[in-house]
PDB file of C-alpha atoms and ligand atoms in Angstrom:
ATOM      1  CA  UNK U   1      99.263 122.113  74.309  1.00  0.00           C
ATOM      2  CA  UNK U   2     101.403 124.956  73.083  1.00  0.00           C
ATOM      3  CA  UNK U   3     100.826 128.490  74.353  1.00  0.00           C
ATOM      4  CA  UNK U   4      99.872 130.887  71.675  1.00  0.00           C
ATOM      5  CA  UNK U   5     102.749 132.770  70.464  1.00  0.00           C
ATOM      6  CA  UNK U   6     105.224 131.031  72.543  1.00  0.00           C
ATOM      7  CA  UNK U   7     106.638 128.715  69.990  1.00  0.00           C
ATOM      8  CA  UNK U   8     107.173 131.078  67.310  1.00  0.00           C
ATOM      9  CA  UNK U   9     108.962 133.359  69.710  1.00  0.00           C
ATOM     10  CA  UNK U  10     112.509 134.039  68.748  1.00  0.00           C
ATOM     11  CA  UNK U  11     113.477 133.740  72.669  1.00  0.00           C
ATOM     12  CA  UNK U  12     112.196 130.061  72.600  1.00  0.00           C
ATOM     13  CA  UNK U  13     113.058 128.875  69.143  1.00  0.00           C
ATOM     14  CA  UNK U  14     116.396 126.887  69.279  1.00  0.00           C
ATOM     15  CA  UNK U  15     118.119 126.854  65.733  1.00  0.00           C
ATOM     16  CA  UNK U  16     119.448 123.315  65.043  1.00  0.00           C
ATOM     17  CA  UNK U  17     123.006 123.450  64.848  1.00  0.00           C
ATOM     18  CA  UNK U  18     125.095 120.884  63.283  1.00  0.00           C
ATOM     19  CA  UNK U  19     127.683 119.154  65.456  1.00  0.00           C
ATOM     20  CA  UNK U  20     130.833 119.039  63.250  1.00  0.00           C
ATOM     21  CA  UNK U  21     134.035 116.969  64.405  1.00  0.00           C
ATOM     22  CA  UNK U  22     137.343 116.438  62.918  1.00  0.00           C
ATOM     23  CA  UNK U  23     139.446 113.348  63.049  1.00  0.00           C
ATOM     24  CA  UNK U  24     142.878 114.201  61.888  1.00  0.00           C
ATOM     25  CA  UNK U  25     146.168 112.058  61.597  1.00  0.00           C
ATOM     26  CA  UNK U  26     148.695 111.093  59.230  1.00  0.00           C
ATOM     27  CA  UNK U  27     146.999 107.710  58.309  1.00  0.00           C
ATOM     28  CA  UNK U  28     150.334 106.372  56.602  1.00  0.00           C
ATOM     29  CA  UNK U  29     148.432 104.083  55.996  1.00  0.00           C
ATOM     30  CA  UNK U  30     144.789 104.053  57.758  1.00  0.00           C
ATOM     31  CA  UNK U  31     144.620 101.291  60.052  1.00  0.00           C
ATOM     32  CA  UNK U  32     141.621  99.389  61.368  1.00  0.00           C
ATOM     33  CA  UNK U  33     142.403 100.920  64.681  1.00  0.00           C
ATOM     34  CA  UNK U  34     141.823 104.442  62.963  1.00  0.00           C
ATOM     35  CA  UNK U  35     138.687 103.136  61.100  1.00  0.00           C
ATOM     36  CA  UNK U  36     137.317 101.994  64.419  1.00  0.00           C
ATOM     37  CA  UNK U  37     137.529 105.384  65.780  1.00  0.00           C
ATOM     38  CA  UNK U  38     135.953 107.009  62.832  1.00  0.00           C
ATOM     39  CA  UNK U  39     132.918 104.648  62.967  1.00  0.00           C
ATOM     40  CA  UNK U  40     132.201 105.099  66.617  1.00  0.00           C
ATOM     41  CA  UNK U  41     133.059 108.883  66.368  1.00  0.00           C
ATOM     42  CA  UNK U  42     130.005 109.350  63.932  1.00  0.00           C
ATOM     43  CA  UNK U  43     127.974 108.649  66.979  1.00  0.00           C
ATOM     44  CA  UNK U  44     129.039 111.829  68.522  1.00  0.00           C
ATOM     45  CA  UNK U  45     128.560 114.194  65.617  1.00  0.00           C
ATOM     46  CA  UNK U  46     126.302 115.262  62.590  1.00  0.00           C
ATOM     47  CA  UNK U  47     129.091 115.555  60.229  1.00  0.00           C
ATOM     48  CA  UNK U  48     132.746 114.084  60.653  1.00  0.00           C
ATOM     49  CA  UNK U  49     135.869 115.591  58.604  1.00  0.00           C
ATOM     50  CA  UNK U  50     138.624 112.972  58.348  1.00  0.00           C
ATOM     51  CA  UNK U  51     141.583 115.208  57.611  1.00  0.00           C
ATOM     52  CA  UNK U  52     145.062 113.763  56.504  1.00  0.00           C
ATOM     53  CA  UNK U  53     147.397 116.251  57.928  1.00  0.00           C
ATOM     54  CA  UNK U  54     151.041 116.243  56.968  1.00  0.00           C
ATOM     55  CA  UNK U  55     153.454 115.816  59.827  1.00  0.00           C
ATOM     56  CA  UNK U  56     156.433 117.873  58.793  1.00  0.00           C
ATOM     57  CA  UNK U  57     158.498 115.602  61.427  1.00  0.00           C
ATOM     58  CA  UNK U  58     157.288 112.415  59.836  1.00  0.00           C
ATOM     59  CA  UNK U  59     158.758 110.896  56.501  1.00  0.00           C
ATOM     60  CA  UNK U  60     155.863 109.239  54.885  1.00  0.00           C
ATOM     61  CA  UNK U  61     155.459 106.090  52.630  1.00  0.00           C
ATOM     62  CA  UNK U  62     151.970 107.025  50.932  1.00  0.00           C
ATOM     63  CA  UNK U  63     151.447 110.451  49.637  1.00  0.00           C
ATOM     64  CA  UNK U  64     148.997 112.570  50.864  1.00  0.00           C
ATOM     65  CA  UNK U  65     146.728 112.496  47.814  1.00  0.00           C
ATOM     66  CA  UNK U  66     147.097 108.628  48.003  1.00  0.00           C
ATOM     67  CA  UNK U  67     145.978 108.495  51.686  1.00  0.00           C
ATOM     68  CA  UNK U  68     143.119 110.684  50.890  1.00  0.00           C
ATOM     69  CA  UNK U  69     142.019 108.653  48.090  1.00  0.00           C
ATOM     70  CA  UNK U  70     142.403 105.165  50.242  1.00  0.00           C
ATOM     71  CA  UNK U  71     140.021 107.106  52.873  1.00  0.00           C
ATOM     72  CA  UNK U  72     137.604 108.278  50.400  1.00  0.00           C
ATOM     73  CA  UNK U  73     137.258 104.860  48.981  1.00  0.00           C
ATOM     74  CA  UNK U  74     136.827 102.926  52.157  1.00  0.00           C
ATOM     75  CA  UNK U  75     134.415 105.623  53.721  1.00  0.00           C
ATOM     76  CA  UNK U  76     132.383 106.278  50.557  1.00  0.00           C
ATOM     77  CA  UNK U  77     129.185 105.144  51.646  1.00  0.00           C
ATOM     78  CA  UNK U  78     129.158 107.265  54.970  1.00  0.00           C
ATOM     79  CA  UNK U  79     127.438 110.507  54.025  1.00  0.00           C
ATOM     80  CA  UNK U  80     128.155 112.122  57.051  1.00  0.00           C
ATOM     81  CA  UNK U  81     131.901 111.856  56.372  1.00  0.00           C
ATOM     82  CA  UNK U  82     134.049 114.439  54.371  1.00  0.00           C
ATOM     83  CA  UNK U  83     137.730 113.405  53.649  1.00  0.00           C
ATOM     84  CA  UNK U  84     140.062 116.041  53.169  1.00  0.00           C
ATOM     85  CA  UNK U  85     143.711 116.903  53.991  1.00  0.00           C
ATOM     86  CA  UNK U  86     145.565 119.963  55.096  1.00  0.00           C
ATOM     87  CA  UNK U  87     149.172 121.142  55.277  1.00  0.00           C
ATOM     88  CA  UNK U  88     151.157 124.036  56.682  1.00  0.00           C
ATOM     89  CA  UNK U  89     148.429 124.844  58.961  1.00  0.00           C
ATOM     90  CA  UNK U  90     147.452 124.085  62.591  1.00  0.00           C
ATOM     91  CA  UNK U  91     144.614 121.944  63.314  1.00  0.00           C
ATOM     92  CA  UNK U  92     143.323 124.615  65.522  1.00  0.00           C
ATOM     93  CA  UNK U  93     143.191 127.177  62.921  1.00  0.00           C
ATOM     94  CA  UNK U  94     141.903 124.528  60.396  1.00  0.00           C
ATOM     95  CA  UNK U  95     139.111 123.737  62.650  1.00  0.00           C
ATOM     96  CA  UNK U  96     137.851 127.292  63.438  1.00  0.00           C
ATOM     97  CA  UNK U  97     137.876 128.057  59.571  1.00  0.00           C
ATOM     98  CA  UNK U  98     135.399 125.080  59.406  1.00  0.00           C
ATOM     99  CA  UNK U  99     133.269 125.410  62.034  1.00  0.00           C
ATOM    100  CA  UNK U 100     134.546 122.523  63.872  1.00  0.00           C
ATOM    101  CA  UNK U 101     133.244 121.744  67.664  1.00  0.00           C
ATOM    102  CA  UNK U 102     135.076 118.614  68.554  1.00  0.00           C
ATOM    103  CA  UNK U 103     138.701 117.219  67.841  1.00  0.00           C
ATOM    104  CA  UNK U 104     138.471 113.481  67.761  1.00  0.00           C
ATOM    105  CA  UNK U 105     141.554 111.481  68.983  1.00  0.00           C
ATOM    106  CA  UNK U 106     142.001 108.045  69.887  1.00  0.00           C
ATOM    107  CA  UNK U 107     144.085 106.486  72.672  1.00  0.00           C
ATOM    108  CA  UNK U 108     145.979 103.216  72.808  1.00  0.00           C
ATOM    109  CA  UNK U 109     148.501 103.407  75.823  1.00  0.00           C
ATOM    110  CA  UNK U 110     150.121 105.769  78.326  1.00  0.00           C
ATOM    111  CA  UNK U 111     152.670 106.903  75.533  1.00  0.00           C
ATOM    112  CA  UNK U 112     149.701 108.145  73.275  1.00  0.00           C
ATOM    113  CA  UNK U 113     148.359 109.836  76.569  1.00  0.00           C
ATOM    114  CA  UNK U 114     151.490 111.931  77.191  1.00  0.00           C
ATOM    115  CA  UNK U 115     151.455 113.334  73.606  1.00  0.00           C
ATOM    116  CA  UNK U 116     147.812 113.718  73.467  1.00  0.00           C
ATOM    117  CA  UNK U 117     147.462 115.722  76.303  1.00  0.00           C
ATOM    118  CA  UNK U 118     150.013 118.075  75.227  1.00  0.00           C
ATOM    119  CA  UNK U 119     148.286 118.538  71.909  1.00  0.00           C
ATOM    120  CA  UNK U 120     144.789 118.988  73.436  1.00  0.00           C
ATOM    121  CA  UNK U 121     146.211 121.497  75.971  1.00  0.00           C
ATOM    122  CA  UNK U 122     147.798 123.534  73.047  1.00  0.00           C
ATOM    123  CA  UNK U 123     144.759 123.111  70.954  1.00  0.00           C
ATOM    124  CA  UNK U 124     142.597 124.654  73.926  1.00  0.00           C
ATOM    125  CA  UNK U 125     144.765 127.613  74.249  1.00  0.00           C
ATOM    126  CA  UNK U 126     144.961 128.379  70.554  1.00  0.00           C
ATOM    127  CA  UNK U 127     141.052 127.564  70.053  1.00  0.00           C
ATOM    128  CA  UNK U 128     139.152 127.512  73.467  1.00  0.00           C
ATOM    129  CA  UNK U 129     135.772 127.033  71.790  1.00  0.00           C
ATOM    130  CA  UNK U 130     136.995 123.256  70.553  1.00  0.00           C
ATOM    131  CA  UNK U 131     136.733 120.215  72.755  1.00  0.00           C
ATOM    132  CA  UNK U 132     139.184 117.272  72.348  1.00  0.00           C
ATOM    133  CA  UNK U 133     137.517 114.154  72.963  1.00  0.00           C
ATOM    134  CA  UNK U 134     139.542 110.752  73.242  1.00  0.00           C
ATOM    135  CA  UNK U 135     138.181 107.513  72.653  1.00  0.00           C
ATOM    136  CA  UNK U 136     139.956 104.604  73.970  1.00  0.00           C
ATOM    137  CA  UNK U 137     140.921 101.873  71.450  1.00  0.00           C
ATOM    138  CA  UNK U 138     139.247  98.444  71.298  1.00  0.00           C
ATOM    139  CA  UNK U 139     141.606  95.885  72.628  1.00  0.00           C
ATOM    140  CA  UNK U 140     141.655  94.199  69.566  1.00  0.00           C
ATOM    141  CA  UNK U 141     143.369  97.047  68.007  1.00  0.00           C
ATOM    142  CA  UNK U 142     145.529  98.349  70.889  1.00  0.00           C
ATOM    143  CA  UNK U 143     148.416  97.189  69.089  1.00  0.00           C
ATOM    144  CA  UNK U 144     147.878  98.551  65.825  1.00  0.00           C
ATOM    145  CA  UNK U 145     150.147 101.415  64.310  1.00  0.00           C
ATOM    146  CA  UNK U 146     150.869 102.556  60.818  1.00  0.00           C
ATOM    147  CA  UNK U 147     154.411 101.967  61.379  1.00  0.00           C
ATOM    148  CA  UNK U 148     153.992  98.456  62.674  1.00  0.00           C
ATOM    149  CA  UNK U 149     151.622  97.689  59.706  1.00  0.00           C
ATOM    150  CA  UNK U 150     154.328  98.770  57.071  1.00  0.00           C
ATOM    151  CA  UNK U 151     156.708  96.774  58.735  1.00  0.00           C
ATOM    152  CA  UNK U 152     154.670  93.514  58.702  1.00  0.00           C
ATOM    153  CA  UNK U 153     153.735  94.229  55.026  1.00  0.00           C
ATOM    154  CA  UNK U 154     157.088  95.046  54.147  1.00  0.00           C
ATOM    155  CA  UNK U 155     158.686  91.716  55.563  1.00  0.00           C
ATOM    156  CA  UNK U 156     155.885  89.497  53.614  1.00  0.00           C
ATOM    157  CA  UNK U 157     153.375  89.311  56.599  1.00  0.00           C
ATOM    158  CA  UNK U 158     149.497  89.637  56.211  1.00  0.00           C
ATOM    159  CA  UNK U 159     147.320  92.834  56.977  1.00  0.00           C
ATOM    160  CA  UNK U 160     144.350  90.631  57.612  1.00  0.00           C
ATOM    161  CA  UNK U 161     142.104  91.971  60.734  1.00  0.00           C
ATOM    162  CA  UNK U 162     144.598  95.183  60.474  1.00  0.00           C
ATOM    163  CA  UNK U 163     144.270  96.981  57.488  1.00  0.00           C
ATOM    164  CA  UNK U 164     141.508  97.249  54.926  1.00  0.00           C
ATOM    165  CA  UNK U 165     142.216  95.108  51.931  1.00  0.00           C
ATOM    166  CA  UNK U 166     142.275  98.264  49.736  1.00  0.00           C
ATOM    167  CA  UNK U 167     145.033  99.787  51.965  1.00  0.00           C
ATOM    168  CA  UNK U 168     146.931  96.509  51.728  1.00  0.00           C
ATOM    169  CA  UNK U 169     146.883  96.476  48.138  1.00  0.00           C
ATOM    170  CA  UNK U 170     148.101  99.990  47.861  1.00  0.00           C
ATOM    171  CA  UNK U 171     150.769  99.389  50.516  1.00  0.00           C
ATOM    172  CA  UNK U 172     152.234  96.377  48.551  1.00  0.00           C
ATOM    173  CA  UNK U 173     152.118  98.505  45.510  1.00  0.00           C
ATOM    174  CA  UNK U 174     154.183 101.277  47.216  1.00  0.00           C
ATOM    175  CA  UNK U 175     156.545  98.903  49.003  1.00  0.00           C
ATOM    176  CA  UNK U 176     157.015  96.767  45.872  1.00  0.00           C
ATOM    177  CA  UNK U 177     156.374  93.430  47.834  1.00  0.00           C
TER     178      UNK U 177
HETATM  179  P1  ADP D 201     149.433 111.473  64.033  1.00  0.00           P
HETATM  180  O1  ADP D 201     150.582 111.393  63.539  1.00  0.00           O
HETATM  181  O2  ADP D 201     148.703 112.795  64.324  1.00  0.00           O
HETATM  182  O3  ADP D 201     149.587 110.727  65.456  1.00  0.00           O
HETATM  183  P2  ADP D 201     148.077 108.928  63.286  1.00  0.00           P
HETATM  184  O4  ADP D 201     147.649 108.780  62.010  1.00  0.00           O
HETATM  185  O5  ADP D 201     149.004 108.315  64.115  1.00  0.00           O
HETATM  186  O6  ADP D 201     148.505 110.545  63.266  1.00  0.00           O
HETATM  187  O7  ADP D 201     146.930 108.937  64.557  1.00  0.00           O
HETATM  188  C1  ADP D 201     145.864 109.650  64.448  1.00  0.00           C
HETATM  189  C2  ADP D 201     145.166 109.396  65.915  1.00  0.00           C
HETATM  190  O8  ADP D 201     144.512 107.971  65.774  1.00  0.00           O
HETATM  191  C3  ADP D 201     145.742 109.663  67.238  1.00  0.00           C
HETATM  192  O9  ADP D 201     144.996 110.183  67.948  1.00  0.00           O
HETATM  193  C4  ADP D 201     146.069 108.440  67.615  1.00  0.00           C
HETATM  194  O10 ADP D 201     146.353 108.147  68.573  1.00  0.00           O
HETATM  195  C5  ADP D 201     145.105 107.474  67.081  1.00  0.00           C
HETATM  196  N1  ADP D 201     145.307 105.995  66.672  1.00  0.00           N
HETATM  197  C6  ADP D 201     146.220 105.465  66.048  1.00  0.00           C
HETATM  198  N2  ADP D 201     146.093 104.329  65.957  1.00  0.00           N
HETATM  199  C7  ADP D 201     145.152 103.922  66.749  1.00  0.00           C
HETATM  200  C8  ADP D 201     144.562 102.648  67.295  1.00  0.00           C
HETATM  201  N3  ADP D 201     144.935 101.469  66.827  1.00  0.00           N
HETATM  202  N4  ADP D 201     143.441 102.744  68.068  1.00  0.00           N
HETATM  203  C9  ADP D 201     142.836 103.681  68.410  1.00  0.00           C
HETATM  204  N5  ADP D 201     143.360 104.907  67.950  1.00  0.00           N
HETATM  205  C10 ADP D 201     144.489 105.148  67.261  1.00  0.00           C
END
């Protein structure tokens, strides 16, 4: 039985804090590899922000708003997820402004690791309160990248099992194939 007075004491009361994670990327286009990381990442948080971030060093096929619209459509039944975008801003700053605790990232191979390590260390320096959490890709998605998918669709291949049908339709429209 609770001791009288103890349960209501401000010292013993733990305020339930929502754990917010962010999964940011170019998503040009989102692949099933990205969607798998999103699905599994949900288990780590109460809220997941999926953010299309504009990479100034990459030229894109889909506009930012097209990528946001695709992700919103695919993820519409997941109430824990908010899809958004940001540009001209550091992920660390965006995360701080939105009360984020976890940066979620996916890893496919050693080449990913080198880039991701650099990003994680830079983000830790800029925002020490943030933790970057890496999820290994599932083997069936380890070969998937946005650029590979664009090439497959451009050359007349099928995106089945690699991109969502909604994404494939939009990619075909954009690439005029
Ligand atoms: P960025 O331009 O930020 O690298 P991407 O859209 O290419 O954006 O990727 C976003 C994140 O998703 C990165 O952490 C990347 O390693 C991860 N990722 C990309 N493709 C896959 C995949 N097939 N399986 C698991 N993680 C992936």
